Coordinates of C-alpha atoms in Angstrom, one line a residue:
T1 CA 16.9 2.7 15.5
K2 CA 13.3 2.7 14.9
N3 CA 13.1 3.6 11.8
S4 CA 15.7 0.8 10.6
S5 CA 13.8 -2.1 12.4
I6 CA 10.2 -0.8 10.7
R7 CA 12.2 -1.3 7.4
R8 CA 12.6 -5.1 8.3
W9 CA 8.9 -5.3 8.7
I10 CA 7.4 -7.4 5.8
M11 CA 3.4 -6.8 4.8
R12 CA 1.4 -8.2 2.3
L13 CA -1.5 -5.9 1.2
C14 CA -5.3 -7.7 0.6
K15 CA -6.2 -7.3 -3.4
T16 CA -9.7 -7.1 -2.0
K17 CA -9.3 -4.5 0.5
M18 CA -7.4 -2.3 -2.1
E19 CA -10.0 -2.4 -4.8
I20 CA -13.0 -1.5 -2.5
I21 CA -10.9 1.3 -1.2
M22 CA -9.7 2.6 -4.3
A23 CA -13.5 2.0 -5.7
K24 CA -14.7 4.4 -3.1
H25 CA -12.0 6.9 -3.7
D26 CA -12.7 6.8 -7.4
M27 CA -9.2 6.3 -8.0
Y28 CA -7.1 3.8 -10.4
Q29 CA -3.9 2.1 -9.6
K30 CA -2.1 4.4 -11.7
D31 CA -3.9 7.9 -9.7
L32 CA -2.8 5.8 -6.4
A33 CA 0.9 5.2 -8.0
D34 CA 1.1 8.9 -8.7
K35 CA 0.1 9.8 -4.9
V36 CA 2.5 7.7 -3.3
G37 CA 5.3 8.0 -5.6
M38 CA 5.8 5.2 -7.5
S39 CA 5.4 3.0 -10.4
R40 CA 1.8 1.8 -11.4
G41 CA 3.6 -1.6 -12.5
N42 CA 5.1 -1.4 -8.6
L43 CA 2.0 -0.5 -7.2
S44 CA 0.3 -3.8 -9.5
T45 CA 2.9 -6.1 -8.3
L46 CA 2.3 -5.3 -4.7
I47 CA -1.5 -5.3 -4.5
N48 CA -1.2 -9.0 -6.2
G49 CA 0.6 -10.6 -3.4
K50 CA 4.3 -9.5 -3.4
N51 CA 5.9 -8.5 0.0
C52 CA 6.0 -5.0 0.7
Q53 CA 8.1 -2.9 3.1
A54 CA 6.3 -1.2 5.9
R55 CA 7.1 2.1 4.9
T56 CA 5.9 1.3 1.6
A57 CA 2.3 0.1 3.5
F58 CA 1.9 3.1 5.2
K59 CA 2.5 5.6 2.1
I60 CA -0.3 3.4 0.4
A61 CA -2.8 3.7 3.5
D62 CA -2.0 7.3 3.6
A63 CA -2.7 8.1 0.1
L64 CA -5.7 5.8 0.7
E65 CA -6.8 7.9 4.1
V66 CA -6.9 5.0 6.1
D67 CA -5.0 3.4 8.8
V68 CA -2.6 0.7 7.4
T69 CA -4.1 -2.1 9.3
E70 CA -7.4 -1.7 6.5
I71 CA -5.2 -2.5 3.7
L72 CA -3.1 -5.4 4.7
E73 CA -4.1 -9.3 4.8

């Protein structure tokens, strides 16, 4: 199915873009993590370069009210 193929896509968040967008929203990692439904530690790991699944990247982008392409490397 379409969803199972999306789960296999791996993406990497761009730390600089994430920090800029979070600053525009006056949002800390803890705030974003709560909004996405994950721990601050896990979010920090993703922001600092660990690969993430596409669905996670889309959830983060939705929470930041941006297109997913705006937060990817």
